[in-house]
Amino acid sequence: MRLTLKPLGAVDAGVLEHLRRELRAFDEVVVAPTADLPSTGFNPKRGQYRASSLFEACLQEPGTRVLGVTEADLYETGLNFVFGYSQPGGRVAVISLARLRDADLARYRERAVKEAVHELGHTLGLAHDEDRAECVMHFSRTLADTDRKGREYCAACAARAELTLKRLRT
Ligand SMILES: [Zn+2]
Ligand SMILES: [Zn+2]
């Protein structure tokens, strides 16, 4: 089972390497060549890219799952910004580092891991965990939410994700 990390536009190499090492649910994590951000997805009025416009470049990559990583700020219809976005039950997801920055490099990288694990969770069939603020599947409205929650699935979410992972392994 392979996870492909797909940089979209210039992306901090330190964060990519951190994600490659820390996303351990997959047997193998590889970093694909960088692709350009899709000009069609850019909204000049907002100065943001539509998150789902980044899926196409991800879908061209092989891998059980493909996670697009960008430093561009992302939005979706009805949402002023998103930390990440996924195709529910699909093969690809994206995360944006734009709003995760912090003077504390370790905190910045940990936020990226949490958002990555969260979006990949959606691709493994997980919904938002409303009940447990510490579960990585808890929705992050603000960075404070992201900082408060852990990087792991709670037992219930982990069991559900494991069912999907088991199916993908066979
Ligand atoms: Zn979510
Ligand atoms: Zn949970």
mmCIF file of C-alpha atoms and ligand atoms in Angstrom:
data_model
loop_
_atom_site.group_PDB
_atom_site.id
_atom_site.type_symbol
_atom_site.label_atom_id
_atom_site.label_comp_id
_atom_site.label_asym_id
_atom_site.label_seq_id
_atom_site.Cartn_x
_atom_site.Cartn_y
_atom_site.Cartn_z
ATOM 1 C CA MET A 1 0.000 0.000 0.000
ATOM 2 C CA ARG A 2 1.537 3.186 -1.137
ATOM 3 C CA LEU A 3 0.815 6.776 -0.214
ATOM 4 C CA THR A 4 2.008 9.308 -2.767
ATOM 5 C CA LEU A 5 2.686 12.872 -1.610
ATOM 6 C CA LYS A 6 2.178 15.268 -4.511
ATOM 7 C CA PRO A 7 3.669 18.773 -4.084
ATOM 8 C CA LEU A 8 1.591 21.372 -5.940
ATOM 9 C CA GLY A 9 3.639 24.513 -6.468
ATOM 10 C CA ALA A 10 6.802 25.074 -4.403
ATOM 11 C CA VAL A 11 6.497 23.275 -1.055
ATOM 12 C CA ASP A 12 8.842 23.379 1.959
ATOM 13 C CA ALA A 13 11.044 20.276 1.628
ATOM 14 C CA GLY A 14 11.292 19.909 5.411
ATOM 15 C CA VAL A 15 7.531 19.529 5.748
ATOM 16 C CA LEU A 16 7.387 17.002 2.910
ATOM 17 C CA GLU A 17 10.139 14.922 4.523
ATOM 18 C CA HIS A 18 8.379 15.128 7.891
ATOM 19 C CA LEU A 19 5.104 13.917 6.329
ATOM 20 C CA ARG A 20 6.948 11.138 4.494
ATOM 21 C CA ARG A 21 8.370 9.855 7.766
ATOM 22 C CA GLU A 22 5.324 10.338 9.986
ATOM 23 C CA LEU A 23 2.413 8.978 7.904
ATOM 24 C CA ARG A 24 2.994 5.449 9.093
ATOM 25 C CA ALA A 25 -0.386 3.876 8.320
ATOM 26 C CA PHE A 26 0.971 3.169 4.834
ATOM 27 C CA ASP A 27 3.680 0.628 4.001
ATOM 28 C CA GLU A 28 5.441 3.058 1.750
ATOM 29 C CA VAL A 29 5.295 6.840 1.363
ATOM 30 C CA VAL A 30 6.846 8.428 -1.709
ATOM 31 C CA VAL A 31 7.196 12.054 -2.785
ATOM 32 C CA ALA A 32 6.191 12.585 -6.436
ATOM 33 C CA PRO A 33 7.652 15.306 -8.670
ATOM 34 C CA THR A 34 6.234 18.782 -8.082
ATOM 35 C CA ALA A 35 3.388 19.876 -10.366
ATOM 36 C CA ASP A 36 2.265 23.411 -11.125
ATOM 37 C CA LEU A 37 -0.829 24.736 -9.415
ATOM 38 C CA PRO A 38 -3.753 24.686 -11.879
ATOM 39 C CA SER A 39 -4.256 28.233 -13.217
ATOM 40 C CA THR A 40 -7.937 27.426 -13.833
ATOM 41 C CA GLY A 41 -8.420 26.846 -10.114
ATOM 42 C CA PHE A 42 -7.178 30.289 -9.086
ATOM 43 C CA ASN A 43 -9.740 32.865 -7.987
ATOM 44 C CA PRO A 44 -8.028 36.271 -8.385
ATOM 45 C CA LYS A 45 -10.678 38.062 -6.324
ATOM 46 C CA ARG A 46 -10.051 35.804 -3.352
ATOM 47 C CA GLY A 47 -6.343 35.221 -3.975
ATOM 48 C CA GLN A 48 -7.039 31.542 -3.312
ATOM 49 C CA TYR A 49 -7.263 28.287 -5.219
ATOM 50 C CA ARG A 50 -10.355 26.124 -5.218
ATOM 51 C CA ALA A 51 -9.311 23.028 -3.269
ATOM 52 C CA SER A 52 -10.979 20.529 -5.592
ATOM 53 C CA SER A 53 -9.139 21.988 -8.605
ATOM 54 C CA LEU A 54 -5.988 20.360 -7.211
ATOM 55 C CA PHE A 55 -7.444 16.855 -7.414
ATOM 56 C CA GLU A 56 -6.739 16.388 -11.112
ATOM 57 C CA ALA A 57 -2.940 16.473 -10.772
ATOM 58 C CA CYS A 58 -3.231 14.068 -7.815
ATOM 59 C CA LEU A 59 -5.400 11.632 -9.773
ATOM 60 C CA GLN A 60 -2.655 11.313 -12.379
ATOM 61 C CA GLU A 61 -0.297 9.818 -9.765
ATOM 62 C CA PRO A 62 -0.231 6.128 -8.902
ATOM 63 C CA GLY A 63 -0.682 5.081 -5.287
ATOM 64 C CA THR A 64 -3.331 3.595 -3.034
ATOM 65 C CA ARG A 65 -3.895 7.137 -1.821
ATOM 66 C CA VAL A 66 -2.502 10.436 -3.112
ATOM 67 C CA LEU A 67 -2.185 13.481 -0.868
ATOM 68 C CA GLY A 68 -1.640 16.812 -2.603
ATOM 69 C CA VAL A 69 0.400 19.259 -0.508
ATOM 70 C CA THR A 70 0.474 22.972 -1.293
ATOM 71 C CA GLU A 71 1.488 26.254 0.271
ATOM 72 C CA ALA A 72 -1.341 28.015 -1.603
ATOM 73 C CA ASP A 73 -4.370 29.112 0.388
ATOM 74 C CA LEU A 74 -7.455 27.035 -0.471
ATOM 75 C CA TYR A 75 -11.229 27.568 -0.374
ATOM 76 C CA GLU A 76 -14.281 25.641 -1.383
ATOM 77 C CA THR A 77 -17.830 26.673 -2.220
ATOM 78 C CA GLY A 78 -19.435 27.953 0.977
ATOM 79 C CA LEU A 79 -16.144 27.901 2.911
ATOM 80 C CA ASN A 80 -13.862 30.957 3.291
ATOM 81 C CA PHE A 81 -10.863 28.682 3.591
ATOM 82 C CA VAL A 82 -10.034 25.031 4.156
ATOM 83 C CA PHE A 83 -6.990 23.463 5.842
ATOM 84 C CA GLY A 84 -7.611 20.442 3.647
ATOM 85 C CA TYR A 85 -10.139 18.826 1.362
ATOM 86 C CA SER A 86 -10.826 15.301 0.195
ATOM 87 C CA GLN A 87 -12.958 13.190 -2.042
ATOM 88 C CA PRO A 88 -14.972 11.287 0.586
ATOM 89 C CA GLY A 89 -14.237 7.601 0.026
ATOM 90 C CA GLY A 90 -12.069 8.604 -2.925
ATOM 91 C CA ARG A 91 -8.402 8.109 -3.612
ATOM 92 C CA VAL A 92 -7.125 11.688 -3.293
ATOM 93 C CA ALA A 93 -7.053 14.555 -0.817
ATOM 94 C CA VAL A 94 -5.172 17.839 -0.494
ATOM 95 C CA ILE A 95 -3.827 19.887 2.399
ATOM 96 C CA SER A 96 -2.752 23.528 2.479
ATOM 97 C CA LEU A 97 0.152 24.697 4.611
ATOM 98 C CA ALA A 98 -0.798 28.376 4.124
ATOM 99 C CA ARG A 99 -2.571 28.795 7.465
ATOM 100 C CA LEU A 100 -0.516 26.291 9.488
ATOM 101 C CA ARG A 101 2.654 28.378 9.729
ATOM 102 C CA ASP A 102 4.165 29.066 13.120
ATOM 103 C CA ALA A 103 7.425 30.460 14.477
ATOM 104 C CA ASP A 104 7.729 27.087 16.212
ATOM 105 C CA LEU A 105 8.833 24.774 13.383
ATOM 106 C CA ALA A 106 7.911 21.596 15.269
ATOM 107 C CA ARG A 107 4.370 22.886 15.832
ATOM 108 C CA TYR A 108 4.048 23.843 12.148
ATOM 109 C CA ARG A 109 5.110 20.369 11.023
ATOM 110 C CA GLU A 110 2.856 18.669 13.552
ATOM 111 C CA ARG A 111 -0.115 20.666 12.276
ATOM 112 C CA ALA A 112 0.670 19.431 8.759
ATOM 113 C CA VAL A 113 0.692 15.820 10.009
ATOM 114 C CA LYS A 114 -2.663 16.278 11.769
ATOM 115 C CA GLU A 115 -4.306 17.793 8.685
ATOM 116 C CA ALA A 116 -2.828 15.037 6.497
ATOM 117 C CA VAL A 117 -4.026 12.234 8.802
ATOM 118 C CA HIS A 118 -7.449 13.926 8.990
ATOM 119 C CA GLU A 119 -7.922 14.234 5.214
ATOM 120 C CA LEU A 120 -6.580 10.728 4.601
ATOM 121 C CA GLY A 121 -9.099 9.568 7.221
ATOM 122 C CA HIS A 122 -11.894 10.899 5.031
ATOM 123 C CA THR A 123 -10.529 8.886 2.091
ATOM 124 C CA LEU A 124 -10.612 5.823 4.374
ATOM 125 C CA GLY A 125 -14.319 6.350 4.967
ATOM 126 C CA LEU A 126 -14.202 8.335 8.221
ATOM 127 C CA ALA A 127 -16.607 11.190 8.948
ATOM 128 C CA HIS A 128 -16.009 14.015 11.422
ATOM 129 C CA ASP A 129 -15.863 12.884 15.026
ATOM 130 C CA GLU A 130 -18.172 15.308 16.821
ATOM 131 C CA ASP A 131 -17.833 13.599 20.192
ATOM 132 C CA ARG A 132 -14.099 13.570 20.830
ATOM 133 C CA ALA A 133 -12.193 16.864 20.592
ATOM 134 C CA GLU A 134 -8.906 14.946 20.950
ATOM 135 C CA CYS A 135 -9.564 12.678 17.945
ATOM 136 C CA VAL A 136 -7.764 13.757 14.763
ATOM 137 C CA MET A 137 -11.113 13.403 12.938
ATOM 138 C CA HIS A 138 -12.595 16.234 15.021
ATOM 139 C CA PHE A 139 -13.315 19.148 12.674
ATOM 140 C CA SER A 140 -10.814 22.031 12.907
ATOM 141 C CA ARG A 141 -12.553 25.359 12.564
ATOM 142 C CA THR A 142 -9.478 27.200 13.849
ATOM 143 C CA LEU A 143 -5.799 26.456 14.434
ATOM 144 C CA ALA A 144 -6.585 26.209 18.150
ATOM 145 C CA ASP A 145 -8.755 23.185 17.325
ATOM 146 C CA THR A 146 -5.895 21.671 15.343
ATOM 147 C CA ASP A 147 -3.399 22.298 18.153
ATOM 148 C CA ARG A 148 -5.711 20.821 20.779
ATOM 149 C CA LYS A 149 -6.460 17.567 19.009
ATOM 150 C CA GLY A 150 -4.018 14.687 18.702
ATOM 151 C CA ARG A 151 -2.592 13.227 15.512
ATOM 152 C CA GLU A 152 -4.213 9.817 16.096
ATOM 153 C CA TYR A 153 -7.631 8.370 15.392
ATOM 154 C CA CYS A 154 -9.647 7.520 18.511
ATOM 155 C CA ALA A 155 -10.361 3.810 19.003
ATOM 156 C CA ALA A 156 -13.692 3.955 17.151
ATOM 157 C CA CYS A 157 -12.281 5.867 14.171
ATOM 158 C CA ALA A 158 -9.149 3.682 14.103
ATOM 159 C CA ALA A 159 -11.259 0.517 13.952
ATOM 160 C CA ARG A 160 -13.266 1.903 11.026
ATOM 161 C CA ALA A 161 -10.121 3.054 9.179
ATOM 162 C CA GLU A 162 -8.505 -0.339 9.760
ATOM 163 C CA LEU A 163 -11.415 -2.069 8.013
ATOM 164 C CA THR A 164 -10.780 0.021 4.906
ATOM 165 C CA LEU A 165 -7.001 -0.453 5.135
ATOM 166 C CA LYS A 166 -7.480 -4.210 5.438
ATOM 167 C CA ARG A 167 -9.667 -4.218 2.329
ATOM 168 C CA LEU A 168 -7.061 -2.170 0.439
ATOM 169 C CA ARG A 169 -4.276 -4.565 1.446
ATOM 170 C CA THR A 170 -5.963 -7.615 -0.056
HETATM 171 ZN ZN ZN B 1 -12.697 16.919 7.670
HETATM 172 ZN ZN ZN B 2 -12.644 9.556 16.438
#
